mmCIF file of C-alpha atoms and ligand atoms in Angstrom:
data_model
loop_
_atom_site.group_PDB
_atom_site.id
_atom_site.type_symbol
_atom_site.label_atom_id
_atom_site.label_comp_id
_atom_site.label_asym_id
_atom_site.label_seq_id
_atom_site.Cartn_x
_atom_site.Cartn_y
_atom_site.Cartn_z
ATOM 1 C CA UNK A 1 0.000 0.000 0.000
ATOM 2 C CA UNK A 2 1.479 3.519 -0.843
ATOM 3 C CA UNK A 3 0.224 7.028 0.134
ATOM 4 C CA UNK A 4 -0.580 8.229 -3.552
ATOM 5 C CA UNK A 5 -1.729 12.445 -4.108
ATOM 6 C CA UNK A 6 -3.833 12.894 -7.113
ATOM 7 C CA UNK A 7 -3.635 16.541 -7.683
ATOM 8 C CA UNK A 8 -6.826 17.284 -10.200
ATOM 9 C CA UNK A 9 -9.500 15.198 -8.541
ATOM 10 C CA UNK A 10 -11.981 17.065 -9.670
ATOM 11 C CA UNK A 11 -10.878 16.965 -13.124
ATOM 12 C CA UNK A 12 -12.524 14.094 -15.692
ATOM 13 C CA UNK A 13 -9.407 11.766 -15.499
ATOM 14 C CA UNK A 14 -8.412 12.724 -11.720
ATOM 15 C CA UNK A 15 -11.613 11.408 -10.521
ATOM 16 C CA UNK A 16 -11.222 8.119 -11.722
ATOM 17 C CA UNK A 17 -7.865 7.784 -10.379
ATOM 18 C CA UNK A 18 -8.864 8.735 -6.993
ATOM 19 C CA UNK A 19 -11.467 5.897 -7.153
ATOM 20 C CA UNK A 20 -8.692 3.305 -9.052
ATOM 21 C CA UNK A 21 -6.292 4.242 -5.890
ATOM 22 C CA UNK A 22 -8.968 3.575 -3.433
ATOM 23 C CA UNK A 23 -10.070 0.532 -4.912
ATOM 24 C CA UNK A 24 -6.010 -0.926 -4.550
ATOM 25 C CA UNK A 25 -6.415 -0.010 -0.836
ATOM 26 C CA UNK A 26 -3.655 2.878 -0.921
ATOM 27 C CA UNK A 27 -3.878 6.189 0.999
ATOM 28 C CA UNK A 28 -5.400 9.067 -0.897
ATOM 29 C CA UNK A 29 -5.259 12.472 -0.835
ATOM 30 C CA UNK A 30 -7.284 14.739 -3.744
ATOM 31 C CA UNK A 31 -6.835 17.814 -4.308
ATOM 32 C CA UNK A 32 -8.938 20.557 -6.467
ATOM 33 C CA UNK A 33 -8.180 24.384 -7.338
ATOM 34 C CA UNK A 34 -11.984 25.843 -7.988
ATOM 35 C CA UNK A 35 -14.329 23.058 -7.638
ATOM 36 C CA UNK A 36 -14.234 21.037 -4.348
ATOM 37 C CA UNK A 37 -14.462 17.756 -4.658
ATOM 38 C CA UNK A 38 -15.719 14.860 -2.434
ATOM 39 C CA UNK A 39 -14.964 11.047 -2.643
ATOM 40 C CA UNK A 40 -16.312 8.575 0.452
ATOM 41 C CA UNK A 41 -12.900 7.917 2.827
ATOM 42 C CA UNK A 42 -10.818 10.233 0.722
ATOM 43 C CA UNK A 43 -9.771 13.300 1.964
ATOM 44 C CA UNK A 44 -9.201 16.469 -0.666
ATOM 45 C CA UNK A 45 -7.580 19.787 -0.484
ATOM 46 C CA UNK A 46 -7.982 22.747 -1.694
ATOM 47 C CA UNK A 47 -4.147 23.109 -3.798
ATOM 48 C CA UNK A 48 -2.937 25.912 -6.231
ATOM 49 C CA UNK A 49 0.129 24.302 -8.101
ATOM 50 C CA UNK A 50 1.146 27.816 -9.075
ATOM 51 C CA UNK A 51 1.640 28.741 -5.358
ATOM 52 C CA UNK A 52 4.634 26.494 -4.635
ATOM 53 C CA UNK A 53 4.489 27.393 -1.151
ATOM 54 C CA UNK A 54 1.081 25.542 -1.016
ATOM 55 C CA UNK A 55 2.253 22.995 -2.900
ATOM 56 C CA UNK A 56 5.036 22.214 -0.536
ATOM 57 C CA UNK A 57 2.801 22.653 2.463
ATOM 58 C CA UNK A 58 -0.170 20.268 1.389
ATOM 59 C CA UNK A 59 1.866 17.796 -0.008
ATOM 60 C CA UNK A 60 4.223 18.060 2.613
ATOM 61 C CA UNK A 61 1.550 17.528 5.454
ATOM 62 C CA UNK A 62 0.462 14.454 3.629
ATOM 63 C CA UNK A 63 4.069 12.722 2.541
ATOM 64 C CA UNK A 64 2.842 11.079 -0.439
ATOM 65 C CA UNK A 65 5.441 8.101 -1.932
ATOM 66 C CA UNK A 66 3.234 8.760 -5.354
ATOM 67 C CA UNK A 67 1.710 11.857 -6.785
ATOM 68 C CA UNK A 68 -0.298 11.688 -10.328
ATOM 69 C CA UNK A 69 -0.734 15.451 -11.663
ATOM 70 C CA UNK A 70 -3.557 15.272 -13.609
ATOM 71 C CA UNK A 71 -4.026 19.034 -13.263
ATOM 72 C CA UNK A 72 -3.568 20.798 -15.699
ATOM 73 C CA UNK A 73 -5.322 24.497 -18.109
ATOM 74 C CA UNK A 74 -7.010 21.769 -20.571
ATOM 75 C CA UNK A 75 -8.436 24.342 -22.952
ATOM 76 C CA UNK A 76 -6.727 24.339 -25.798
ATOM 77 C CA UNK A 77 -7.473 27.664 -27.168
ATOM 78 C CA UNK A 78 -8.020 29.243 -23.813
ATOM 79 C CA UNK A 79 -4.087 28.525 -23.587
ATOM 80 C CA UNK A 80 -3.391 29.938 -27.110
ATOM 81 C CA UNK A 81 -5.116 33.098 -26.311
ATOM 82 C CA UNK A 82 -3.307 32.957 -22.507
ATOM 83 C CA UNK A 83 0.226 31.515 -22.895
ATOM 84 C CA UNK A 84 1.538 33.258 -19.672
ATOM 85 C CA UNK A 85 -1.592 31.715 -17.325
ATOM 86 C CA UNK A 86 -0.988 28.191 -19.792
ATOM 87 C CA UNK A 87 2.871 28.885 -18.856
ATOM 88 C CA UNK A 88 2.155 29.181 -15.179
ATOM 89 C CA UNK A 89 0.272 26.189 -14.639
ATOM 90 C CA UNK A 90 1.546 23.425 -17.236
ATOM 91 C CA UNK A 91 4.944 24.139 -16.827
ATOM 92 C CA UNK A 92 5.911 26.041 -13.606
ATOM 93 C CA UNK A 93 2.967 24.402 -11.913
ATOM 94 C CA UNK A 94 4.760 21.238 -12.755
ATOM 95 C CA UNK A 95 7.958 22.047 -11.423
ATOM 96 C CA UNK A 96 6.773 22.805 -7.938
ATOM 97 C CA UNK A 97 5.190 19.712 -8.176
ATOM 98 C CA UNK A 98 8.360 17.581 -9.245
ATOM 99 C CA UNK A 99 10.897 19.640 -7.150
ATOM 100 C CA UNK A 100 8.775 18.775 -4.319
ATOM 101 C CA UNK A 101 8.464 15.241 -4.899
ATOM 102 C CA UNK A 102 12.205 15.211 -5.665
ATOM 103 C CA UNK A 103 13.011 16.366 -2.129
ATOM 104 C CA UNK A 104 10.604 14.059 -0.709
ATOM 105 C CA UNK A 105 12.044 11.024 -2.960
ATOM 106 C CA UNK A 106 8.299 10.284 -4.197
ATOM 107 C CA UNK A 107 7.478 9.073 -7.807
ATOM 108 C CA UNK A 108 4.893 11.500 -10.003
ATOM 109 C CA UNK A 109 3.277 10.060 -12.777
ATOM 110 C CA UNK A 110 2.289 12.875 -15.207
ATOM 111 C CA UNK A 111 -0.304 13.076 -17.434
ATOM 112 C CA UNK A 112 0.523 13.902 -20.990
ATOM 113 C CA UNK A 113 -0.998 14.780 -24.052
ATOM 114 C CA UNK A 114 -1.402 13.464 -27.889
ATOM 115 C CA UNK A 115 -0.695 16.953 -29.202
ATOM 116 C CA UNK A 116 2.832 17.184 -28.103
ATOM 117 C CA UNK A 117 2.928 15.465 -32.217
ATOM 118 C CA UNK A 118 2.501 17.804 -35.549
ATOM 119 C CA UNK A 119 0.132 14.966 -36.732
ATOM 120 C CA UNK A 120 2.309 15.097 -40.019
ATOM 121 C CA UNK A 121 3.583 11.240 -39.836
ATOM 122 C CA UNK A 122 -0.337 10.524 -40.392
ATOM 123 C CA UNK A 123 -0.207 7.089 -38.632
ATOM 124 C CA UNK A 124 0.153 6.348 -35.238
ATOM 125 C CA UNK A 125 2.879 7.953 -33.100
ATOM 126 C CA UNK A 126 5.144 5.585 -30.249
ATOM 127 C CA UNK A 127 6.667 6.783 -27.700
ATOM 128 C CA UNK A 128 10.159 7.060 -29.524
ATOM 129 C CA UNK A 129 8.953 9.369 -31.760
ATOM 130 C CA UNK A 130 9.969 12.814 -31.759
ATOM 131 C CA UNK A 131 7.241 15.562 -30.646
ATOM 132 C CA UNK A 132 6.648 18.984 -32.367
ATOM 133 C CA UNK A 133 3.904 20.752 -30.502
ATOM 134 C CA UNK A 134 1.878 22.985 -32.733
ATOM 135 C CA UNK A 135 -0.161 25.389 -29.864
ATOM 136 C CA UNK A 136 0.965 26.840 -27.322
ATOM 137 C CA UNK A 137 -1.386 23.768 -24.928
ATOM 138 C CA UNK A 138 1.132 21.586 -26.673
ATOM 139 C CA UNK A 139 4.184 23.352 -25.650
ATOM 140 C CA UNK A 140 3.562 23.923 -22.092
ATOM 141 C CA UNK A 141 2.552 20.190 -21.530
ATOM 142 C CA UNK A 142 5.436 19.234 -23.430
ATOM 143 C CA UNK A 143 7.503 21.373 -21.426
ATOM 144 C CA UNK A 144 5.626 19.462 -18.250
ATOM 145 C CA UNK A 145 7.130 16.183 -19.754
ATOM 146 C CA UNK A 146 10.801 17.389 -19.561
ATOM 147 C CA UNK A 147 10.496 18.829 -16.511
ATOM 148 C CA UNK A 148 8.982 15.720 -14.853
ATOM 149 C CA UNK A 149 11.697 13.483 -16.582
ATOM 150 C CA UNK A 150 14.536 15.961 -15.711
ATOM 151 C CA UNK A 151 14.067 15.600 -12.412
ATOM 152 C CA UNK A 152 13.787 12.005 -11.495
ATOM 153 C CA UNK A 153 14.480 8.785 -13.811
ATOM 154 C CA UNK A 154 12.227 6.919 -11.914
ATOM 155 C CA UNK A 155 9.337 9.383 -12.710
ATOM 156 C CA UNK A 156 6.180 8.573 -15.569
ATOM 157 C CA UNK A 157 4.375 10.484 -18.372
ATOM 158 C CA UNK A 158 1.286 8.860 -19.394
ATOM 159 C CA UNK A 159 0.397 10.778 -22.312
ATOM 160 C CA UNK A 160 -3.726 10.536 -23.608
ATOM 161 C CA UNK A 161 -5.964 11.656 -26.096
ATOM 162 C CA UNK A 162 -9.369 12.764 -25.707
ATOM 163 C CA UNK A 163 -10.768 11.693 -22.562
ATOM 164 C CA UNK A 164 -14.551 10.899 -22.205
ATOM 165 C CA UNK A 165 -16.829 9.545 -19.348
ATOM 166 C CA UNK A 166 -19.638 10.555 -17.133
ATOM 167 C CA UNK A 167 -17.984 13.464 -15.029
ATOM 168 C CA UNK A 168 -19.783 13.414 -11.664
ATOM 169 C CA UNK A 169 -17.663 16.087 -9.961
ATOM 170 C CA UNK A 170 -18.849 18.683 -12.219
ATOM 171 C CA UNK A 171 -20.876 19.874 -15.343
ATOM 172 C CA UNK A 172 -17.911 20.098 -17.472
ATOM 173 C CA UNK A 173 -18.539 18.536 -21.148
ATOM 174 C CA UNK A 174 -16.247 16.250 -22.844
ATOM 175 C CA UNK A 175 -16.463 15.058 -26.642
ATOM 176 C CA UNK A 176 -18.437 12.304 -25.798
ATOM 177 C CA UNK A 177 -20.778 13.545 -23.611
ATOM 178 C CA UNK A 178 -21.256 16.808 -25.819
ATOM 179 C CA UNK A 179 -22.626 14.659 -28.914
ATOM 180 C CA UNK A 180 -24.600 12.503 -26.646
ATOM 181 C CA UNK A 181 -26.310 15.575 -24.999
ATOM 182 C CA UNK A 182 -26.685 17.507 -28.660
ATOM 183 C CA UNK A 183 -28.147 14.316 -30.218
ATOM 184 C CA UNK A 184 -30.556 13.906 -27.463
ATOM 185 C CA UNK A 185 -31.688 17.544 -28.091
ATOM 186 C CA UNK A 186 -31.895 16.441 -31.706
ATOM 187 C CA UNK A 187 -29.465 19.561 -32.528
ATOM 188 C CA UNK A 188 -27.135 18.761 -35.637
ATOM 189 C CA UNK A 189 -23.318 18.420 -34.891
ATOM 190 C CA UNK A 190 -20.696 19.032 -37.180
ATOM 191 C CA UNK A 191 -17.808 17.070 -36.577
ATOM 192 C CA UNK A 192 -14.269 16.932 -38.686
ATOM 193 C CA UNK A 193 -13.810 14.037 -40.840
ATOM 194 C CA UNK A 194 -10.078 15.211 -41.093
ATOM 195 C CA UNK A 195 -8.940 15.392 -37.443
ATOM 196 C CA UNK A 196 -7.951 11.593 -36.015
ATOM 197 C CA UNK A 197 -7.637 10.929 -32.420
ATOM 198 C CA UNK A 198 -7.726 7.966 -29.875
ATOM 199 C CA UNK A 199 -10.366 8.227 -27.758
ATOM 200 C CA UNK A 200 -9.617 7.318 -24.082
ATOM 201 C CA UNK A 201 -12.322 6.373 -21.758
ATOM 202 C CA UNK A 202 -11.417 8.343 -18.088
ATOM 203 C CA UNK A 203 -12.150 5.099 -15.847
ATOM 204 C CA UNK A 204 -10.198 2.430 -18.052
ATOM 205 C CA UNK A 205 -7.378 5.026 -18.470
ATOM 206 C CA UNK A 206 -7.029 5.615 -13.991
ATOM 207 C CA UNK A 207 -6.725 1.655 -13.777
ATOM 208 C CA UNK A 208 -4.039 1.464 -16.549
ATOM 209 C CA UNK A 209 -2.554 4.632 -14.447
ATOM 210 C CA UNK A 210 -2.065 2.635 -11.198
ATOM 211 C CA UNK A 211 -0.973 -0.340 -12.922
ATOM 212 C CA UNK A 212 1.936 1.490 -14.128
ATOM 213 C CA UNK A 213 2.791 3.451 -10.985
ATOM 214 C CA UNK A 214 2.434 0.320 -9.140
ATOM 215 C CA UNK A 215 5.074 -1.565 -11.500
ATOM 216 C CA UNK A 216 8.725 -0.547 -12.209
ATOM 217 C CA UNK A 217 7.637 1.763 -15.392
ATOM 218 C CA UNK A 218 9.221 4.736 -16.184
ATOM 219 C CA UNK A 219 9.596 7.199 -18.555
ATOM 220 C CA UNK A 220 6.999 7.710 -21.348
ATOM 221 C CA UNK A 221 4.180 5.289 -22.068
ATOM 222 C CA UNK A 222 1.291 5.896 -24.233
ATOM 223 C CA UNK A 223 -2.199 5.125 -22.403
ATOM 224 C CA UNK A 224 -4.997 5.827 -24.758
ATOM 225 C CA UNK A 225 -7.500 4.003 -26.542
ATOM 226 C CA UNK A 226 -6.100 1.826 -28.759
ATOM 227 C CA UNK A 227 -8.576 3.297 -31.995
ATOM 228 C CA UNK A 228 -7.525 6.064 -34.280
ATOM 229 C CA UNK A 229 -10.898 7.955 -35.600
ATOM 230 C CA UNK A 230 -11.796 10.765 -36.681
ATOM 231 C CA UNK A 231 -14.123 13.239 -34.932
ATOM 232 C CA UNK A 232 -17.018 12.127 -37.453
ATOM 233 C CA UNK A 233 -16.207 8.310 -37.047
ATOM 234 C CA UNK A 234 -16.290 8.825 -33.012
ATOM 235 C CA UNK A 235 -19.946 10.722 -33.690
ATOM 236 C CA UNK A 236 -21.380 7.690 -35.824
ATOM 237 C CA UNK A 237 -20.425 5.315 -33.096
ATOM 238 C CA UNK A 238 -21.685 7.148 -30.564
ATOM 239 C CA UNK A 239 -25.129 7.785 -32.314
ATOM 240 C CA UNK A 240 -24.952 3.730 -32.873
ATOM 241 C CA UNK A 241 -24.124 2.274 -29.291
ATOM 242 C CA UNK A 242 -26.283 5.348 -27.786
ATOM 243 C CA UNK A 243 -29.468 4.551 -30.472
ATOM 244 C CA UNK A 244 -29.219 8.258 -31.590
ATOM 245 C CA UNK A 245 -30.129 9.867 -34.931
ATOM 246 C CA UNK A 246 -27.082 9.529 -37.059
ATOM 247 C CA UNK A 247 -28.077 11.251 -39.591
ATOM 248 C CA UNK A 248 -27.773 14.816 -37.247
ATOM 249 C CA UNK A 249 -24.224 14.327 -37.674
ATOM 250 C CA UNK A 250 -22.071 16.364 -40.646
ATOM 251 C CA UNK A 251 -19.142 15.835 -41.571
ATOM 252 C CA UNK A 252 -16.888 18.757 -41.995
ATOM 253 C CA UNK A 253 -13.329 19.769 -42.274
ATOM 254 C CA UNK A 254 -10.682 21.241 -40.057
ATOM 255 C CA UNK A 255 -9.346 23.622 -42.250
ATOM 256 C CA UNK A 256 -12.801 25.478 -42.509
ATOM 257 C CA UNK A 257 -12.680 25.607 -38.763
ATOM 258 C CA UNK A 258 -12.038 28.721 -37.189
ATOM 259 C CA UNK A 259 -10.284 27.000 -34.002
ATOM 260 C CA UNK A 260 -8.015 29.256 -32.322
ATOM 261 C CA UNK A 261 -5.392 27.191 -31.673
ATOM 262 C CA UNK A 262 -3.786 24.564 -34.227
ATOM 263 C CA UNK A 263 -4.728 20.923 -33.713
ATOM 264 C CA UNK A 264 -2.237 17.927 -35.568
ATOM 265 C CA UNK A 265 -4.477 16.464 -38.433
ATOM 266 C CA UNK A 266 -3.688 12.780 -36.783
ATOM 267 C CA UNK A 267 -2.386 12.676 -32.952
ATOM 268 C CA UNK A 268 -3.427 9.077 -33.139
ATOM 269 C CA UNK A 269 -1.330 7.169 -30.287
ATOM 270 C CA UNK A 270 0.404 4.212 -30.433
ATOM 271 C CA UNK A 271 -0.420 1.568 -27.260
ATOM 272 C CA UNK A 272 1.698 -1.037 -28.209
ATOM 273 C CA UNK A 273 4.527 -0.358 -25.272
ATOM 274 C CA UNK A 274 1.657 -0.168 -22.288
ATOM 275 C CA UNK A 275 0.006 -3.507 -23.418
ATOM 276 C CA UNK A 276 2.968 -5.541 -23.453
ATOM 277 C CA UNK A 277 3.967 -3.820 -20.073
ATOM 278 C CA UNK A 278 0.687 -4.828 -18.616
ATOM 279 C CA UNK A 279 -0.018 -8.016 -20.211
ATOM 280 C CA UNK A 280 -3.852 -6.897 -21.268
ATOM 281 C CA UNK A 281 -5.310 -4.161 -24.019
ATOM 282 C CA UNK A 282 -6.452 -0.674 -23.903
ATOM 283 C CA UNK A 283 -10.040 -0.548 -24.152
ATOM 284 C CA UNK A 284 -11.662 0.216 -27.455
ATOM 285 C CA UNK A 285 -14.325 2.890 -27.969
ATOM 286 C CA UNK A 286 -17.025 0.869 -28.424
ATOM 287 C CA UNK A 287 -16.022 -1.161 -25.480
ATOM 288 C CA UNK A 288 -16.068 2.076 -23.876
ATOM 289 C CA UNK A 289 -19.295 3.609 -24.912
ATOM 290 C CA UNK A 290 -20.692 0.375 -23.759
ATOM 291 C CA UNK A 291 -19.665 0.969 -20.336
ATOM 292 C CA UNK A 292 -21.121 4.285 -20.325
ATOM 293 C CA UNK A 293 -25.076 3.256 -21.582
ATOM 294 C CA UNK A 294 -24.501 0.578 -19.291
ATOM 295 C CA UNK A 295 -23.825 2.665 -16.534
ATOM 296 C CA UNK A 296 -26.570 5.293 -16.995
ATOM 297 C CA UNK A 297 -29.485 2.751 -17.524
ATOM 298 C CA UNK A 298 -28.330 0.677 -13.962
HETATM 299 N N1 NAP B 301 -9.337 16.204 -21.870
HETATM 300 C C1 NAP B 301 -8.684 15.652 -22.860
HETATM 301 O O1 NAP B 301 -9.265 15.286 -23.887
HETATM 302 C C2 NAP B 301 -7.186 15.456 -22.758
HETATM 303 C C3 NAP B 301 -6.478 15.009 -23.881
HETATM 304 C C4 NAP B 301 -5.100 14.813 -23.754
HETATM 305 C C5 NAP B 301 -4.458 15.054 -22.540
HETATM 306 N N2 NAP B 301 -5.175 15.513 -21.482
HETATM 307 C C6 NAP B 301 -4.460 15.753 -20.213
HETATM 308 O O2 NAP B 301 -5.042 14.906 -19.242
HETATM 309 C C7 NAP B 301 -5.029 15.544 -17.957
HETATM 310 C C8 NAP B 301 -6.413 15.486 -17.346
HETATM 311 O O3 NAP B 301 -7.317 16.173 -18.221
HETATM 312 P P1 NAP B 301 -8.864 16.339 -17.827
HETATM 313 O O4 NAP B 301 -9.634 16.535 -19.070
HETATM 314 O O5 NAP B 301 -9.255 15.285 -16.858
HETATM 315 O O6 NAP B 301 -8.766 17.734 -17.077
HETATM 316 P P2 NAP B 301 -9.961 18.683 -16.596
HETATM 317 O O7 NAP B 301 -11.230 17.910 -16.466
HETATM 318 O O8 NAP B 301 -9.935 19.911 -17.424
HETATM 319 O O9 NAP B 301 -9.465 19.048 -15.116
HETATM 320 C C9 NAP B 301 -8.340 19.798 -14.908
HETATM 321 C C10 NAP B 301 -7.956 19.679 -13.447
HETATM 322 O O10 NAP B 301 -6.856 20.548 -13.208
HETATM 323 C C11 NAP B 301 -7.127 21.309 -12.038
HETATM 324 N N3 NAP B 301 -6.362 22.553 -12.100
HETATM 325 C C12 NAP B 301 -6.361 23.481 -13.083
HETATM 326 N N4 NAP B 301 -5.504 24.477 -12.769
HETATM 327 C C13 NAP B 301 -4.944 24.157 -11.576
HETATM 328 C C14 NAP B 301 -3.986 24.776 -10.719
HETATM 329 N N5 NAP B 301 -3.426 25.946 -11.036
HETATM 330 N N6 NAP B 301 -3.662 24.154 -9.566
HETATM 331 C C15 NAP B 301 -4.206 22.969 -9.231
HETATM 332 N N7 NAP B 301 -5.131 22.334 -9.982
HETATM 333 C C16 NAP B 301 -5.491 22.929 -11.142
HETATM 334 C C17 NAP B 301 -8.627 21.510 -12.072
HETATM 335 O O11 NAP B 301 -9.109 21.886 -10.796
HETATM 336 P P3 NAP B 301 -10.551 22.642 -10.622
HETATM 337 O O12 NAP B 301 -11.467 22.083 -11.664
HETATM 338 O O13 NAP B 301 -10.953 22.302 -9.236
HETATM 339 O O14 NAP B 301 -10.280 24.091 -10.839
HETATM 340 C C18 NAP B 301 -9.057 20.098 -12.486
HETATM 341 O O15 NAP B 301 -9.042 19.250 -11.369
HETATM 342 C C19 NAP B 301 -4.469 16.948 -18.194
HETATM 343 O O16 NAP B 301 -3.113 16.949 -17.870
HETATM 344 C C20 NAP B 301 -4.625 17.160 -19.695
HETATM 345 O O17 NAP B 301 -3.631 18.032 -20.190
HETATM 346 C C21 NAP B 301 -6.511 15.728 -21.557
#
């Protein structure tokens, strides 16, 4: 049993971890920056990871021998049109994290993201390829990944793509939940045909989490879905496993988008180094969406 921090519990991934954690019997500690969150037997915290006094004091009071930063300014173009604020947190954020858990000797596990790649391969990307982040979202978590394997050879990066899941901490859409809720409405969606992702179901992705930080792992692993779709390919399966009127769904492409920041065409991951590590698959989005009806209709 370890003491493990996850620091963005009330985030869509952190959630799930704090549940995986609790589930393995290890001592948790959440914390959250504007929305508290609660979890039966698990203590949170309110924790800025800008404020590295604060950091050092919560995470000092607690003496974690793990810490998963799942925290993190997700919004894509939010960062592009705020790179200091995206600066701040991703990347300066994450150093007060690692320093701390440097001086403590405790292992973090951070959470990474499929646009650190230009997309410009067009198939899959592994871990040994070479990243070229095209916003400035990319960039800062990039810069997150260096700093977290700078500072510690035993540390992780996890990196995923498109989370989705019910989020029961708070109101907060993800791509999933956004068609499901604009289908239901019976409003159209338009949804690139051009843009390819792997889609990473939250609570699948939290258990592969704590199977790494509970093994030797280190360095970077890729923990998505194992699929690579497009935005229109994840809306038809979603319409099919949800029984929802496909034909609401257009197809449209990127480059008539007027997306602030630049996405890669295909951050598609590939999943072939975590499987073998952990001796079973990533789960597939189907598999996924599955889980999800399943657990709304019981
Ligand atoms: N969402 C995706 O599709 C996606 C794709 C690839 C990679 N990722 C990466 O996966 C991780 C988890 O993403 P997510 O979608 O679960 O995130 P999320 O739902 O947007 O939650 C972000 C979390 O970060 C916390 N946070 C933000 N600023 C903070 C600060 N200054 N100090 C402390 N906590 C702070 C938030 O706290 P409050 O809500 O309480 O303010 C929240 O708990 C992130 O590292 C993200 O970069 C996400």
């Amino acid at each position: 049993m370890s003491r493990i921090a996850v620091i963005g519990a009330s985030g869509l991934l952190g959630q799930f971890v704090v549940d995986e954690a609790q589930r393995d019997g290890h001592e948790v500690l959440g914390t959250f920056r504007n929305i508290p969150a609660e979890f039966k037997g698990v203590k949170t915290e309110f924790m800025d990871i800008t404020n590295c006094d604060q950091t050092e004091s919560v995470l000092g009071h607690f003496e974690p021998d793990k810490v998963v930063l799942a925290a993190a300014l997700t919004n894509v173009d939010l960062c592009e049109k705020n790179p200091s604020e995206a600066w701040n947190i991703n990347a300066e954020g994450t150093l007060n994290v690692a320093s701390f858990c440097k001086s403590i000797g405790a292992k973090l596990l951070y959470i990474s993201t499929d646009y650190v790649f230009n997309g410009v391969k067009k198939e899959r990307y592994s871990e040994w390829d070479n990243p070229d982040p095209l916003s400035i979202y990319a960039q800062t978590k990039l810069e997150g990944e260096r700093i977290t394997l700078d500072s510690s050879s035993t540390n992780l990066v996890c990196r995923v793509s498109t989370l989705y899941g019910w989020n029961r901490i708070s109101k907060k859409k993800n791509f999933v939940t956004w068609v499901i809720e604009s289908l239901r409405e019976r409003k159209s969606v338009s949804l690139f045909s051009d843009q390819f992702v792997s889609p990473t179901y939250a609570p699948h992705c939290a258990h592969v989490l704590l199977k790494l930080l509970e093994s030797d792992a280190h360095g970077i692993y890729h923990t998505s879905g194992p699929d690579c779709l497009s935005r229109y390919e994840i809306g038809l399966r979603i319409a099919e496993v949800f029984d929802l009127d496909r034909s609401l769904i257009k197809a449209i492409s990127a480059k008539d988008s007027d997306l602030v920041a630049r996405r890669p065409c295909c951050s598609c991951l590939d999943v072939e180094k975590t499987e073998k590590k952990l001796g079973f698959g990533m789960l597939s989005l189907i598999e996924g969406l599955k889980r999800m009806r399943q657990e709304e209709s019981s």
